[in-house]
Amino acid sequence: MVHHQLELNTITFGAALSACEKAGEWEKAFQLSATMERNNLELGLTIFNTTISACEKGGEWQKALQLFRAMLRRQVESDMITCSAAISACEKAGKWHEALHLFTGMAGSMVEKGTICFNAAISACEKGSQWDSALHLLNIMRESVVRSATITFNAAISACEKSGEWENALQLSSVMTCQKITANTVTFNAAISACEKSLKWE
């Protein structure tokens, strides 16, 4: 009977956390997870994922990393959702170094690096004008046979554009055509801007 009550409470908290996550209410989500801990309720993978995602949506990258590290201490196995949310939280805050550190750390785990994880990491490189790291991640995607998308290439092209790497920007545009990945306005604008900046520099 006691076990059933605990299970019910965990389910109730999980539902409340999910509502907070969808609404971007990271503070309430964080408080709920802390309440669960005080009441000796299990903080499992789903609870951590939901709370980290709430922090990511709320722009609280430090809280997201705090929760991620708490998972490691508790030996709770992370998954692609965990890593994607944590990397995305860093990416949105422009913390490219932290995002790449998280991404690199996935190599030592059993977590599969999917398109979402790569996209978040490459976008972080774009925000930090780290064009070489963005291209390196694209190569890893290809070698890992992970499907890239328009958003993937757009971030990499923008990273090259910000760094004045117009040749690499154009080359990536050509690769998109070869791989039959649809280019959009963002793609063309970034490529054109890269060429424009190179002409001004010359």
PDB file of N, CA, C and O in Angstrom, residues 7-40:
ATOM      1  N   GLU A   7       4.310   5.534  -5.655  1.00  0.00           N
ATOM      2  CA  GLU A   7       4.229   5.494  -7.104  1.00  0.00           C
ATOM      3  C   GLU A   7       3.241   6.542  -7.606  1.00  0.00           C
ATOM      4  O   GLU A   7       3.500   7.230  -8.588  1.00  0.00           O
ATOM      5  N   LEU A   8       2.121   6.669  -6.890  1.00  0.00           N
ATOM      6  CA  LEU A   8       1.118   7.647  -7.262  1.00  0.00           C
ATOM      7  C   LEU A   8       1.682   9.059  -7.167  1.00  0.00           C
ATOM      8  O   LEU A   8       1.463   9.902  -8.035  1.00  0.00           O
ATOM      9  N   ASN A   9       2.428   9.344  -6.107  1.00  0.00           N
ATOM     10  CA  ASN A   9       3.024  10.662  -5.933  1.00  0.00           C
ATOM     11  C   ASN A   9       4.024  10.974  -7.041  1.00  0.00           C
ATOM     12  O   ASN A   9       4.098  12.095  -7.517  1.00  0.00           O
ATOM     13  N   THR A  10       4.817   9.980  -7.414  1.00  0.00           N
ATOM     14  CA  THR A  10       5.783  10.175  -8.485  1.00  0.00           C
ATOM     15  C   THR A  10       5.084  10.504  -9.796  1.00  0.00           C
ATOM     16  O   THR A  10       5.509  11.394 -10.536  1.00  0.00           O
ATOM     17  N   ILE A  11       4.003   9.794 -10.075  1.00  0.00           N
ATOM     18  CA  ILE A  11       3.233  10.044 -11.292  1.00  0.00           C
ATOM     19  C   ILE A  11       2.625  11.444 -11.254  1.00  0.00           C
ATOM     20  O   ILE A  11       2.634  12.172 -12.256  1.00  0.00           O
ATOM     21  N   THR A  12       2.109  11.832 -10.095  1.00  0.00           N
ATOM     22  CA  THR A  12       1.508  13.162  -9.940  1.00  0.00           C
ATOM     23  C   THR A  12       2.532  14.255 -10.164  1.00  0.00           C
ATOM     24  O   THR A  12       2.285  15.227 -10.892  1.00  0.00           O
ATOM     25  N   PHE A  13       3.693  14.107  -9.543  1.00  0.00           N
ATOM     26  CA  PHE A  13       4.764  15.091  -9.718  1.00  0.00           C
ATOM     27  C   PHE A  13       5.223  15.133 -11.175  1.00  0.00           C
ATOM     28  O   PHE A  13       5.507  16.205 -11.715  1.00  0.00           O
ATOM     29  N   GLY A  14       5.300  13.963 -11.784  1.00  0.00           N
ATOM     30  CA  GLY A  14       5.725  13.897 -13.176  1.00  0.00           C
ATOM     31  C   GLY A  14       4.783  14.660 -14.096  1.00  0.00           C
ATOM     32  O   GLY A  14       5.220  15.369 -14.999  1.00  0.00           O
ATOM     33  N   ALA A  15       3.479  14.524 -13.837  1.00  0.00           N
ATOM     34  CA  ALA A  15       2.481  15.231 -14.638  1.00  0.00           C
ATOM     35  C   ALA A  15       2.592  16.742 -14.432  1.00  0.00           C
ATOM     36  O   ALA A  15       2.493  17.524 -15.384  1.00  0.00           O
ATOM     37  N   ALA A  16       2.820  17.146 -13.184  1.00  0.00           N
ATOM     38  CA  ALA A  16       2.964  18.576 -12.871  1.00  0.00           C
ATOM     39  C   ALA A  16       4.218  19.144 -13.528  1.00  0.00           C
ATOM     40  O   ALA A  16       4.208  20.259 -14.069  1.00  0.00           O
ATOM     41  N   LEU A  17       5.305  18.371 -13.475  1.00  0.00           N
ATOM     42  CA  LEU A  17       6.560  18.800 -14.106  1.00  0.00           C
ATOM     43  C   LEU A  17       6.390  18.958 -15.612  1.00  0.00           C
ATOM     44  O   LEU A  17       6.914  19.899 -16.219  1.00  0.00           O
ATOM     45  N   SER A  18       5.666  18.029 -16.208  1.00  0.00           N
ATOM     46  CA  SER A  18       5.435  18.075 -17.651  1.00  0.00           C
ATOM     47  C   SER A  18       4.670  19.339 -18.034  1.00  0.00           C
ATOM     48  O   SER A  18       4.971  19.971 -19.054  1.00  0.00           O
ATOM     49  N   ALA A  19       3.705  19.710 -17.207  1.00  0.00           N
ATOM     50  CA  ALA A  19       2.933  20.929 -17.464  1.00  0.00           C
ATOM     51  C   ALA A  19       3.831  22.163 -17.368  1.00  0.00           C
ATOM     52  O   ALA A  19       3.731  23.084 -18.183  1.00  0.00           O
ATOM     53  N   CYS A  20       4.717  22.161 -16.372  1.00  0.00           N
ATOM     54  CA  CYS A  20       5.653  23.280 -16.200  1.00  0.00           C
ATOM     55  C   CYS A  20       6.620  23.376 -17.382  1.00  0.00           C
ATOM     56  O   CYS A  20       6.933  24.467 -17.862  1.00  0.00           O
ATOM     57  N   GLU A  21       7.082  22.211 -17.827  1.00  0.00           N
ATOM     58  CA  GLU A  21       8.034  22.163 -18.953  1.00  0.00           C
ATOM     59  C   GLU A  21       7.401  22.726 -20.218  1.00  0.00           C
ATOM     60  O   GLU A  21       8.013  23.534 -20.933  1.00  0.00           O
ATOM     61  N   LYS A  22       6.164  22.351 -20.489  1.00  0.00           N
ATOM     62  CA  LYS A  22       5.480  22.823 -21.690  1.00  0.00           C
ATOM     63  C   LYS A  22       5.227  24.325 -21.638  1.00  0.00           C
ATOM     64  O   LYS A  22       5.182  24.992 -22.669  1.00  0.00           O
ATOM     65  N   ALA A  23       5.051  24.828 -20.414  1.00  0.00           N
ATOM     66  CA  ALA A  23       4.784  26.262 -20.248  1.00  0.00           C
ATOM     67  C   ALA A  23       6.063  27.075 -20.080  1.00  0.00           C
ATOM     68  O   ALA A  23       6.020  28.301 -19.986  1.00  0.00           O
ATOM     69  N   GLY A  24       7.201  26.391 -20.022  1.00  0.00           N
ATOM     70  CA  GLY A  24       8.476  27.077 -19.844  1.00  0.00           C
ATOM     71  C   GLY A  24       8.672  27.610 -18.439  1.00  0.00           C
ATOM     72  O   GLY A  24       9.473  28.522 -18.211  1.00  0.00           O
ATOM     73  N   GLU A  25       7.933  27.041 -17.474  1.00  0.00           N
ATOM     74  CA  GLU A  25       8.020  27.476 -16.071  1.00  0.00           C
ATOM     75  C   GLU A  25       9.150  26.730 -15.372  1.00  0.00           C
ATOM     76  O   GLU A  25       8.924  25.831 -14.573  1.00  0.00           O
ATOM     77  N   TRP A  26      10.386  27.128 -15.650  1.00  0.00           N
ATOM     78  CA  TRP A  26      11.537  26.397 -15.135  1.00  0.00           C
ATOM     79  C   TRP A  26      11.653  26.479 -13.612  1.00  0.00           C
ATOM     80  O   TRP A  26      12.062  25.508 -12.965  1.00  0.00           O
ATOM     81  N   GLU A  27      11.299  27.631 -13.027  1.00  0.00           N
ATOM     82  CA  GLU A  27      11.421  27.787 -11.574  1.00  0.00           C
ATOM     83  C   GLU A  27      10.503  26.816 -10.838  1.00  0.00           C
ATOM     84  O   GLU A  27      10.915  26.173  -9.866  1.00  0.00           O
ATOM     85  N   LYS A  28       9.271  26.716 -11.312  1.00  0.00           N
ATOM     86  CA  LYS A  28       8.309  25.805 -10.683  1.00  0.00           C
ATOM     87  C   LYS A  28       8.755  24.353 -10.874  1.00  0.00           C
ATOM     88  O   LYS A  28       8.603  23.533  -9.964  1.00  0.00           O
ATOM     89  N   ALA A  29       9.278  24.054 -12.059  1.00  0.00           N
ATOM     90  CA  ALA A  29       9.765  22.697 -12.328  1.00  0.00           C
ATOM     91  C   ALA A  29      10.923  22.358 -11.398  1.00  0.00           C
ATOM     92  O   ALA A  29      10.992  21.253 -10.832  1.00  0.00           O
ATOM     93  N   PHE A  30      11.813  23.302 -11.229  1.00  0.00           N
ATOM     94  CA  PHE A  30      12.971  23.107 -10.354  1.00  0.00           C
ATOM     95  C   PHE A  30      12.521  22.898  -8.906  1.00  0.00           C
ATOM     96  O   PHE A  30      13.045  22.034  -8.196  1.00  0.00           O
ATOM     97  N   GLN A  31      11.542  23.671  -8.479  1.00  0.00           N
ATOM     98  CA  GLN A  31      11.017  23.557  -7.120  1.00  0.00           C
ATOM     99  C   GLN A  31      10.333  22.207  -6.897  1.00  0.00           C
ATOM    100  O   GLN A  31      10.467  21.595  -5.829  1.00  0.00           O
ATOM    101  N   LEU A  32       9.612  21.756  -7.926  1.00  0.00           N
ATOM    102  CA  LEU A  32       8.922  20.470  -7.811  1.00  0.00           C
ATOM    103  C   LEU A  32       9.913  19.317  -7.671  1.00  0.00           C
ATOM    104  O   LEU A  32       9.705  18.408  -6.860  1.00  0.00           O
ATOM    105  N   SER A  33      10.996  19.356  -8.456  1.00  0.00           N
ATOM    106  CA  SER A  33      11.999  18.292  -8.359  1.00  0.00           C
ATOM    107  C   SER A  33      12.684  18.321  -6.992  1.00  0.00           C
ATOM    108  O   SER A  33      13.006  17.275  -6.430  1.00  0.00           O
ATOM    109  N   ALA A  34      12.885  19.538  -6.442  1.00  0.00           N
ATOM    110  CA  ALA A  34      13.477  19.665  -5.110  1.00  0.00           C
ATOM    111  C   ALA A  34      12.532  19.114  -4.056  1.00  0.00           C
ATOM    112  O   ALA A  34      12.964  18.464  -3.088  1.00  0.00           O
ATOM    113  N   THR A  35      11.226  19.331  -4.233  1.00  0.00           N
ATOM    114  CA  THR A  35      10.218  18.806  -3.304  1.00  0.00           C
ATOM    115  C   THR A  35      10.196  17.287  -3.340  1.00  0.00           C
ATOM    116  O   THR A  35      10.074  16.621  -2.307  1.00  0.00           O
ATOM    117  N   MET A  36      10.320  16.729  -4.524  1.00  0.00           N
ATOM    118  CA  MET A  36      10.371  15.274  -4.659  1.00  0.00           C
ATOM    119  C   MET A  36      11.556  14.706  -3.892  1.00  0.00           C
ATOM    120  O   MET A  36      11.442  13.688  -3.205  1.00  0.00           O
ATOM    121  N   GLU A  37      12.695  15.393  -4.021  1.00  0.00           N
ATOM    122  CA  GLU A  37      13.904  14.935  -3.337  1.00  0.00           C
ATOM    123  C   GLU A  37      13.729  14.972  -1.824  1.00  0.00           C
ATOM    124  O   GLU A  37      14.121  14.038  -1.114  1.00  0.00           O
ATOM    125  N   ARG A  38      13.109  16.037  -1.319  1.00  0.00           N
ATOM    126  CA  ARG A  38      12.881  16.173   0.128  1.00  0.00           C
ATOM    127  C   ARG A  38      11.948  15.091   0.647  1.00  0.00           C
ATOM    128  O   ARG A  38      12.042  14.670   1.803  1.00  0.00           O
ATOM    129  N   ASN A  39      11.038  14.638  -0.212  1.00  0.00           N
ATOM    130  CA  ASN A  39      10.072  13.611   0.181  1.00  0.00           C
ATOM    131  C   ASN A  39      10.536  12.202  -0.176  1.00  0.00           C
ATOM    132  O   ASN A  39       9.755  11.257  -0.146  1.00  0.00           O
ATOM    133  N   ASN A  40      11.836  12.103  -0.513  1.00  0.00           N
ATOM    134  CA  ASN A  40      12.443  10.799  -0.817  1.00  0.00           C
ATOM    135  C   ASN A  40      11.763  10.073  -1.978  1.00  0.00           C
ATOM    136  O   ASN A  40      11.700   8.844  -1.997  1.00  0.00           O
TER     137      ASN A  40
END
